[in-house]
Amino acid sequence: MEALTRKGESALSGAPQRWDAIDWRRVERNVREMQIRIAKATQEGDWRRVKALQRSLTRSWSAKASAVRRVTENRGRKTAGVDRVLWDKPETRWEAIGQLKRRGYRPLPLRRGYIPKTNGEERPLGIPTMLDRAMQALYLLALEPVSEGMSDPNSYGFRLNRSTHDAMSQLFLNLSKKASAQWILEGDIKGCFDHISHDWLERNVPMDKAILRKWLKAGVVFQGQFQATDAGTPQGGIISPTLANVALNGLEGQLVAFLRAKLGVTKTTRLKVNVVRYADDFVITGSTPEVLETEVKPWVEQFLAVRGLTLSTEKTRIVNIADGFDFLGWNFRKYSGTLLIKPSKKNVQAFYQKVKDVISARKTVKQEKLIKLLNPMLRGWAQYHRPVAAKASFTRMEYAVFRALWRWGTRRHPKKNADWVRKKYFASVGSRNWVFGTTVLQKDGSRRWRELYSLSGTLIQRHKKVKGEYHPFDPEWEMYGETLRQERLLNSMSYRKQWAKLYVSQRGLCALCQCKITKETGWNDHHIEYRVFGGSNALGNRMLLHPNCHIQVHNHGLTVVKPAPSDEWGFVAA
């Protein structure tokens, strides 16, 4: 037996020789230190040093290992590119680190796929190979510290510790007061990802130009036919959202600077022009419709034209806050002077259709299986709308789901009466009646009650907005960022109180690799003594691990040991 701990490298001295021996805590620290140096050089405007540090980062072993880990642990890890290659084994992942080289690198075309949009149309998706994904992840590590330093304060899409809820909270601040702006320009960019100018990106994105050009010109393969790419950055690439953000950075700052130069600071302040952007969707407020129509909109069109983009004439409009508008799945509207944010009708209808389709497609499955499928959907939708005035929407949706489940139950038993169906599929739990649930047989022979997630029981909890000036790669913001990340992850775990306790006890770190547990990395609930060997479900027998670390523990017979209060986690390997 060989004892290993994460306090040092006594058993892992020297360079690692296999994937499972990598000290991910050290890798994460090395990458972080280099990113901080890049961010500092960016703030100082030392672009020569920025370029040198980016080159150093993309050549470092730690960054390459981190890039491979990211693409082999995210949602797309089981989706191959045109070469049909997957890095699904530790050996192939270890070999992949050595394949990330700039010299001789030539990306393969993207595999074209399509995903449905809410309006019934399809959105094109480009799927790179695993090698190309890893190279994009590698260069993204060097690009993000620069792009964050150049980003608008109220840009919230695809940025660290920023979300749709932050954009919603900022709009609430801009529109909720009596003296707030009353007019809104809803902006929609026509095919943003598909039409961004390659020439503009090559001139303005602060990264290796040769590598960027290769990605942009890689082309796509659809139904066996090669298609050249003359514009756009394909959706599906890891680096594409950041490239789009770089292209749209300045929409807020440059607009305000333009208005101040033309109209003066005092008049610009009275116009109440505020920009809130999430990816390629944005909202601009103004005190009058004239200023939005004659000053703001023409400037935005010119700003986008330089980048090869245009506004969608069908979806771009100017509205009064009393009439309301939809943004990111919510409806913003003032009722008698009071701003209320509710789930939009379009979002509610789309979600109900999704739930209804799941129920309709599974007419013969067991009740427990249907509950297992529906609960993540219901919980996720409720968690998304929890910070807004959604109580009435939750109640209506719960009734609509109940009606769909009632039809599901009565169809299964056409010869039984309504009372029989009610007793079989519904029960009373405490003060709640008509609860869709059943008892489930556990591996240890016991039975546990499983019920459908209660939408109406979801507590409304206001969202704490990230500060606009927050910089995730500035050491001065380190403590703020850590606190914000942990608070948000705990809020997402609040419906699973035991998981939240484990997260707090582990200080938000994976019990094996000691790296951060985030929404992006995901987590698994691991039992120290396996349930099949009689292990209990008590908190003392459980810990949170990254999904890949969880696989590593099981595949290599590792036994994670609970530490003393002052110690770090450790494990023993067979």
XYZ file of C-alpha atoms in Angstrom:
574
model
C 0.000 0.000 0.000
C 1.220 3.489 -0.897
C 0.047 6.430 1.212
C -0.712 9.643 -0.683
C -1.802 13.047 0.607
C -2.575 16.386 -1.003
C -0.344 18.246 1.497
C 2.774 17.467 -0.506
C 4.195 15.252 -3.190
C 6.106 12.713 -1.155
C 4.733 9.904 -3.283
C 4.458 12.015 -6.400
C 7.909 13.622 -6.275
C 9.158 14.991 -9.533
C 7.110 15.278 -12.688
C 3.987 13.085 -12.931
C 4.220 10.101 -15.216
C 0.522 9.411 -15.787
C -2.810 11.229 -15.831
C -3.934 9.923 -12.444
C -0.763 11.200 -10.768
C -1.217 14.865 -11.732
C -1.413 17.256 -8.789
C -4.327 19.360 -10.005
C -4.060 21.790 -7.139
C -0.537 22.707 -8.248
C -1.650 22.867 -11.909
C -4.483 25.236 -11.018
C -2.148 27.414 -8.952
C 0.465 27.631 -11.716
C -2.111 28.643 -14.330
C -3.712 31.148 -11.969
C -0.384 32.843 -11.212
C 0.364 33.314 -14.911
C -3.154 34.641 -15.602
C -2.777 37.200 -12.801
C 0.465 38.437 -14.363
C -1.269 38.784 -17.747
C -4.147 40.722 -16.155
C -1.710 43.073 -14.397
C 0.180 43.769 -17.623
C -3.150 44.472 -19.347
C -4.153 46.976 -16.677
C -0.794 48.710 -17.070
C -1.196 48.826 -20.846
C 2.064 46.929 -21.389
C 0.938 45.012 -24.499
C 4.403 43.762 -25.302
C 4.562 42.041 -21.933
C 0.998 40.757 -22.349
C 1.987 39.033 -25.577
C 5.114 37.515 -24.012
C 3.185 36.219 -20.983
C 0.441 34.763 -23.187
C 3.060 32.932 -25.211
C 4.620 31.586 -22.013
C 1.251 30.406 -20.689
C 0.241 28.577 -23.869
C 3.567 26.741 -23.859
C 3.395 25.703 -20.200
C 2.704 22.094 -19.235
C 0.221 23.121 -16.517
C -1.935 25.096 -18.954
C -1.965 22.218 -21.433
C -2.986 19.747 -18.718
C -5.711 22.131 -17.526
C -7.032 22.500 -21.092
C -7.210 18.733 -21.609
C -8.973 18.329 -18.285
C -11.578 20.928 -19.194
C -12.559 19.369 -22.519
C -12.667 15.850 -21.052
C -14.922 16.819 -18.134
C -17.450 19.175 -19.717
C -20.806 18.256 -21.272
C -19.360 17.785 -24.746
C -16.759 15.214 -23.724
C -18.777 12.379 -25.313
C -19.354 14.204 -28.605
C -16.672 13.642 -31.221
C -15.647 15.889 -34.113
C -15.092 14.908 -37.740
C -12.246 12.564 -36.762
C -14.590 10.606 -34.396
C -11.863 10.612 -31.712
C -12.729 10.815 -28.002
C -10.322 11.195 -25.101
C -12.268 8.940 -22.773
C -9.389 7.086 -21.101
C -6.622 8.288 -18.751
C -3.970 7.071 -21.207
C -5.367 9.061 -24.134
C -5.732 12.153 -21.955
C -2.123 11.882 -20.843
C -0.961 11.550 -24.446
C -3.163 14.507 -25.455
C -1.158 16.895 -23.269
C 1.860 16.338 -25.490
C -0.195 16.936 -28.650
C -0.961 20.578 -27.799
C 1.778 22.236 -29.837
C 1.674 25.402 -31.903
C 4.233 24.255 -34.458
C 2.600 22.150 -37.152
C -0.884 22.600 -35.688
C -3.630 22.463 -38.303
C -7.260 22.382 -37.121
C -9.720 20.049 -38.828
C -13.074 21.293 -40.155
C -15.987 21.490 -37.752
C -18.729 18.890 -37.781
C -21.976 20.714 -38.512
C -24.981 20.044 -36.352
C -28.230 21.868 -35.639
C -30.115 22.525 -32.409
C -33.743 23.724 -32.265
C -34.563 27.309 -31.312
C -37.630 28.418 -29.373
C -39.160 29.990 -32.498
C -39.114 26.669 -34.339
C -36.023 27.439 -36.400
C -32.674 25.675 -36.052
C -29.414 27.119 -34.807
C -26.216 25.903 -36.536
C -23.663 24.295 -34.253
C -20.021 23.617 -35.118
C -18.395 20.713 -33.276
C -14.569 20.803 -33.232
C -12.390 17.751 -32.689
C -11.089 17.029 -29.202
C -7.640 18.333 -30.167
C -9.073 21.583 -31.537
C -11.252 21.994 -28.434
C -8.232 21.541 -26.192
C -6.206 24.057 -28.217
C -9.069 26.550 -27.922
C -9.265 25.935 -24.167
C -5.492 26.441 -23.932
C -5.504 29.792 -25.737
C -8.642 30.852 -23.879
C -6.667 30.598 -20.631
C -4.378 33.306 -22.039
C -7.160 35.411 -23.590
C -9.591 35.638 -20.664
C -7.373 37.767 -18.358
C -7.060 40.304 -21.188
C -10.713 40.289 -22.279
C -11.896 40.698 -18.675
C -9.805 43.843 -18.328
C -11.359 45.264 -21.513
C -14.990 44.276 -20.849
C -17.918 46.622 -20.210
C -19.063 46.738 -16.557
C -22.585 45.623 -17.471
C -21.716 42.792 -19.848
C -22.766 39.521 -18.220
C -22.707 36.737 -20.801
C -20.086 33.967 -20.672
C -17.952 35.662 -18.032
C -16.696 34.301 -14.716
C -19.105 34.747 -11.777
C -21.602 36.623 -13.998
C -24.990 35.359 -15.076
C -28.398 36.214 -16.481
C -29.516 36.996 -12.936
C -26.873 39.723 -12.681
C -28.171 41.274 -15.918
C -31.726 41.106 -14.554
C -30.664 42.734 -11.261
C -28.872 45.551 -13.087
C -31.987 46.249 -15.179
C -34.023 46.368 -11.979
C -31.654 49.039 -10.636
C -31.943 50.999 -13.891
C -35.735 50.862 -14.194
C -37.322 50.437 -10.764
C -37.285 54.016 -9.436
C -39.897 56.661 -10.168
C -37.247 58.834 -11.826
C -35.819 55.946 -13.880
C -35.828 55.846 -17.676
C -39.212 55.024 -19.189
C -38.122 53.929 -22.681
C -36.180 50.872 -23.760
C -34.395 49.894 -26.943
C -34.489 46.114 -27.272
C -31.515 45.156 -29.399
C -31.180 41.891 -31.274
C -28.148 41.228 -33.464
C -28.908 39.235 -36.583
C -26.886 36.006 -36.578
C -24.140 37.423 -34.369
C -21.965 34.308 -34.195
C -22.384 33.628 -37.926
C -21.521 37.078 -39.269
C -18.701 38.558 -37.171
C -16.022 39.880 -39.511
C -12.913 37.692 -39.614
C -10.768 40.680 -40.548
C -11.988 42.622 -37.516
C -11.330 39.698 -35.190
C -7.821 39.171 -36.532
C -7.010 42.858 -36.091
C -8.520 43.339 -32.637
C -8.530 40.106 -30.617
C -5.437 40.163 -28.348
C -4.161 36.633 -28.985
C -1.953 34.659 -31.382
C -3.153 35.847 -34.809
C -1.925 32.808 -36.736
C -3.803 30.362 -34.482
C -6.942 32.510 -34.541
C -6.876 32.682 -38.339
C -6.606 28.902 -38.581
C -9.700 28.437 -36.419
C -11.727 31.013 -38.305
C -10.864 29.531 -41.707
C -11.143 25.850 -40.718
C -14.488 25.377 -42.497
C -17.288 22.930 -41.698
C -18.375 19.504 -42.925
C -22.108 18.891 -43.369
C -23.510 15.705 -44.910
C -20.061 14.836 -46.210
C -19.567 18.176 -47.988
C -16.882 20.710 -47.041
C -18.025 24.329 -46.702
C -15.608 27.233 -46.360
C -16.123 29.803 -43.588
C -15.674 33.431 -44.655
C -17.288 35.070 -41.614
C -18.414 34.257 -38.090
C -17.086 32.284 -35.186
C -18.871 28.921 -34.886
C -21.190 28.211 -31.977
C -19.873 25.111 -30.295
C -16.263 26.210 -29.985
C -15.019 26.844 -26.434
C -13.436 30.158 -27.360
C -16.326 31.451 -29.525
C -18.336 33.180 -26.743
C -15.247 35.097 -25.607
C -14.483 36.144 -29.190
C -18.055 37.450 -29.499
C -17.691 39.317 -26.202
C -14.457 40.935 -27.396
C -16.219 42.030 -30.590
C -19.081 43.643 -28.650
C -16.986 45.180 -25.868
C -17.280 48.951 -26.007
C -20.998 48.964 -26.760
C -21.538 50.481 -23.313
C -18.415 52.562 -22.745
C -18.042 53.959 -26.257
C -21.734 54.831 -26.512
C -21.629 56.888 -23.319
C -18.378 58.551 -24.435
C -19.971 59.431 -27.807
C -23.020 61.013 -26.162
C -20.905 62.984 -23.714
C -18.694 64.304 -26.512
C -21.706 65.334 -28.613
C -24.210 66.497 -25.986
C -22.150 67.165 -22.882
C -21.901 65.327 -19.569
C -24.899 67.008 -17.891
C -27.349 66.394 -20.752
C -26.120 62.815 -21.216
C -26.792 62.145 -17.522
C -30.365 63.480 -17.899
C -30.932 61.155 -20.868
C -30.517 58.159 -18.498
C -28.823 55.997 -21.120
C -27.779 52.648 -19.617
C -26.638 49.522 -21.445
C -27.097 45.962 -20.149
C -25.783 43.170 -22.358
C -25.824 39.398 -22.121
C -23.822 37.832 -24.973
C -25.434 39.208 -28.164
C -28.699 40.340 -26.509
C -28.782 43.860 -25.086
C -31.120 46.482 -23.686
C -30.504 50.240 -23.740
C -32.601 52.573 -21.595
C -33.396 56.225 -22.337
C -35.522 59.077 -21.020
C -37.289 59.646 -24.361
C -37.979 57.553 -27.467
C -36.420 60.315 -29.603
C -32.964 59.977 -28.066
C -33.050 56.221 -28.613
C -34.264 56.549 -32.196
C -32.162 59.466 -33.401
C -28.960 59.206 -31.346
C -28.521 55.762 -29.831
C -29.819 53.409 -32.527
C -27.836 54.963 -35.441
C -24.658 54.846 -33.352
C -25.251 51.175 -32.441
C -25.826 50.303 -36.111
C -22.544 51.967 -37.056
C -20.733 50.272 -34.172
C -21.958 46.856 -35.341
C -21.356 47.513 -39.051
C -17.620 47.889 -38.418
C -17.695 44.341 -37.039
C -19.750 42.941 -39.910
C -22.967 42.830 -37.856
C -26.455 44.279 -38.231
C -29.509 44.715 -36.050
C -32.511 42.478 -36.704
C -35.276 44.734 -38.009
C -37.974 42.296 -36.841
C -36.772 41.955 -33.244
C -35.251 45.383 -32.534
C -37.833 47.827 -31.173
C -38.344 50.775 -28.840
C -40.986 50.274 -26.124
C -42.303 52.016 -23.028
C -41.751 50.337 -19.686
C -45.514 50.507 -19.066
C -45.991 48.154 -22.027
C -43.154 45.906 -20.901
C -40.528 43.874 -22.736
C -39.005 40.389 -22.591
C -35.335 39.785 -21.846
C -33.555 36.523 -20.927
C -36.810 34.672 -20.234
C -38.356 37.394 -18.039
C -40.937 40.097 -18.642
C -40.050 43.566 -17.296
C -43.022 45.881 -16.872
C -44.244 48.670 -14.629
C -47.731 48.328 -13.150
C -48.986 51.673 -11.783
C -45.398 52.830 -11.407
C -44.101 49.624 -9.770
C -41.637 47.468 -11.699
C -42.410 43.757 -11.641
C -40.215 41.094 -13.207
C -42.034 37.859 -14.037
C -41.330 34.761 -16.126
C -42.258 35.680 -19.709
C -45.250 34.001 -21.345
C -42.985 32.662 -24.064
C -40.682 31.069 -21.497
C -43.579 29.561 -19.533
C -45.187 28.098 -22.653
C -41.914 26.655 -23.926
C -41.177 25.033 -20.577
C -44.646 23.527 -20.262
C -44.382 22.096 -23.774
C -41.048 20.525 -22.827
C -42.535 18.924 -19.700
C -45.605 17.796 -21.608
C -43.443 16.167 -24.297
C -41.496 14.221 -21.656
C -44.718 12.938 -20.086
C -46.345 12.095 -23.435
C -43.279 10.196 -24.674
C -43.202 7.981 -21.575
C -46.696 6.605 -21.300
C -45.569 3.197 -19.985
C -42.637 3.981 -17.680
C -42.839 3.454 -13.950
C -43.941 6.375 -11.815
C -40.594 6.593 -10.023
C -38.748 6.823 -13.359
C -41.033 9.634 -14.559
C -40.465 11.554 -11.314
C -36.718 11.095 -11.694
C -36.883 12.596 -15.197
C -39.172 15.506 -14.313
C -37.624 16.658 -11.028
C -34.384 18.110 -12.491
C -36.429 19.975 -15.110
C -38.898 21.408 -12.593
C -36.220 22.238 -10.054
C -33.984 23.908 -12.639
C -36.819 26.046 -14.015
C -37.889 27.064 -10.512
C -34.323 27.893 -9.477
C -33.905 30.098 -12.549
C -37.035 32.142 -11.808
C -36.689 32.101 -8.020
C -35.234 35.669 -7.770
C -38.240 37.319 -9.501
C -41.985 37.696 -8.868
C -42.731 34.133 -9.943
C -45.031 32.790 -7.215
C -48.172 33.004 -9.369
C -46.339 31.467 -12.342
C -45.137 28.582 -10.160
C -48.678 27.877 -8.949
C -50.156 27.942 -12.461
C -47.377 25.749 -13.835
C -47.800 23.254 -11.003
C -51.502 22.926 -11.815
C -50.767 22.518 -15.535
C -48.231 19.761 -14.772
C -50.752 18.107 -12.447
C -53.335 18.028 -15.261
C -50.780 16.473 -17.622
C -49.901 13.824 -15.026
C -53.577 13.124 -14.353
C -54.108 12.463 -18.060
C -50.993 10.246 -17.981
C -52.441 8.201 -15.103
C -55.987 7.845 -16.437
C -54.712 6.794 -19.873
C -52.699 3.968 -18.291
C -55.813 2.609 -16.567
C -58.823 3.334 -18.808
C -61.004 0.813 -16.966
C -60.348 2.234 -13.481
C -62.320 5.060 -11.907
C -60.853 8.411 -10.864
C -60.684 7.494 -7.154
C -58.580 4.412 -7.912
C -56.142 6.431 -10.058
C -55.844 9.068 -7.326
C -54.983 6.530 -4.659
C -52.424 4.791 -6.878
C -50.460 7.837 -8.063
C -51.261 10.663 -5.633
C -51.027 11.010 -1.863
C -51.378 13.500 0.966
C -48.122 14.663 2.541
C -48.575 16.893 5.571
C -50.846 19.763 4.590
C -50.379 19.082 0.864
C -52.859 16.991 -1.082
C -52.583 15.437 -4.530
C -48.828 14.913 -4.257
C -47.527 12.855 -7.182
C -45.219 10.322 -5.508
C -44.425 6.734 -4.637
C -42.150 4.629 -2.446
C -38.894 3.510 -4.058
C -36.970 0.347 -3.213
C -33.362 1.068 -2.146
C -30.308 -1.146 -2.653
C -30.265 -2.053 1.038
C -33.869 -3.333 0.846
C -35.479 -0.347 2.539
C -38.085 1.848 0.898
C -37.908 5.622 0.505
C -40.596 8.124 -0.466
C -39.989 9.938 -3.757
C -42.271 12.732 -4.892
C -42.516 15.294 -7.668
C -40.733 18.576 -6.977
C -43.154 21.181 -5.645
C -42.985 24.339 -7.760
C -45.342 26.252 -5.479
C -43.096 25.383 -2.523
C -40.102 27.163 -4.056
C -39.114 30.133 -1.919
C -38.558 33.462 -3.657
C -34.981 34.557 -2.937
C -33.543 37.792 -4.293
C -30.296 37.678 -6.238
C -27.139 39.413 -5.017
C -25.677 41.157 -8.055
C -21.983 40.996 -8.840
C -20.205 44.344 -8.675
C -19.684 45.851 -12.113
C -15.983 46.504 -11.533
C -15.253 42.956 -10.349
C -12.165 41.490 -12.051
C -11.714 37.716 -11.515
C -7.964 37.877 -12.274
C -7.128 40.804 -9.994
C -5.735 39.627 -6.598
C -7.542 42.515 -4.867
C -10.861 40.895 -5.857
C -9.839 37.350 -4.893
C -11.683 37.224 -1.571
C -14.796 38.839 -3.056
C -14.834 36.352 -5.933
C -14.394 33.339 -3.655
C -17.193 34.472 -1.340
C -19.498 35.197 -4.269
C -18.811 31.816 -5.914
C -19.458 29.859 -2.729
C -22.617 31.807 -1.851
C -24.080 31.173 -5.290
C -23.220 27.502 -5.326
C -24.702 27.087 -1.847
C -27.892 28.802 -3.033
C -28.116 26.347 -5.914
C -27.656 23.522 -3.390
C -30.171 24.928 -0.907
C -32.840 22.416 -1.920
C -30.311 19.691 -1.023
C -29.284 20.730 2.488
C -27.041 17.733 3.087
C -25.022 18.505 -0.053
C -24.653 22.094 1.137
C -23.272 20.875 4.481
C -20.727 18.699 2.701
C -19.723 21.634 0.496
C -19.138 23.880 3.521
C -17.186 21.181 5.406
C -14.895 20.738 2.374
C -14.430 24.519 1.974
C -15.796 24.277 -1.571
C -12.970 21.982 -2.697
C -13.009 18.507 -4.224
C -12.014 15.957 -1.566
C -9.513 14.318 -3.943
C -7.779 16.943 -6.103
C -8.414 19.910 -3.759
C -9.513 22.095 -6.689
C -12.648 24.247 -6.656
C -16.086 22.718 -7.097
C -18.131 24.942 -9.415
C -21.241 24.668 -11.550
C -18.970 24.204 -14.546
C -16.979 21.323 -13.021
C -20.034 19.660 -11.475
C -19.836 17.267 -8.547
C -20.719 13.739 -7.449
C -21.793 12.497 -4.020
C -19.316 9.730 -3.066
C -19.728 7.213 -0.241
C -16.466 6.372 1.574
C -17.759 2.918 2.490
C -19.749 1.793 -0.551
C -23.475 1.313 -0.095
C -23.256 -2.193 -1.571
C -20.872 -3.110 1.279
C -23.244 -1.800 3.905
C -22.091 1.841 4.019
C -24.585 4.291 5.462
C -26.005 7.444 3.897
C -24.873 9.561 6.839
C -22.840 12.713 6.175
C -19.833 11.152 7.903
C -19.677 8.532 5.149
C -19.950 10.950 2.219
C -18.003 13.649 0.402
C -18.201 15.662 -2.789
C -15.860 14.867 -5.692
C -15.472 16.128 -9.236
C -17.082 13.633 -11.648
C -13.689 12.700 -13.113
C -12.143 12.375 -9.634
C -15.057 10.141 -8.654
C -14.271 7.831 -11.580
C -10.599 7.866 -10.580
C -11.426 6.814 -7.007
C -13.493 3.845 -8.194
C -11.227 2.736 -11.047
C -8.037 2.748 -8.975
C -9.354 1.541 -5.645
C -8.654 4.809 -3.809
C -10.165 5.238 -0.361
C -10.758 8.845 0.658
C -10.199 9.465 4.356
C -12.099 12.069 6.358
C -9.564 14.553 7.802
C -9.258 15.996 11.269
C -10.724 19.532 11.506
C -7.322 21.194 10.990
C -6.031 18.829 8.304
C -6.602 18.476 4.576
C -8.304 15.595 2.840
C -6.227 12.558 2.044
C -6.565 9.251 0.283
C -4.960 5.848 0.227
C -4.301 3.985 -3.019
C -4.124 0.271 -3.534
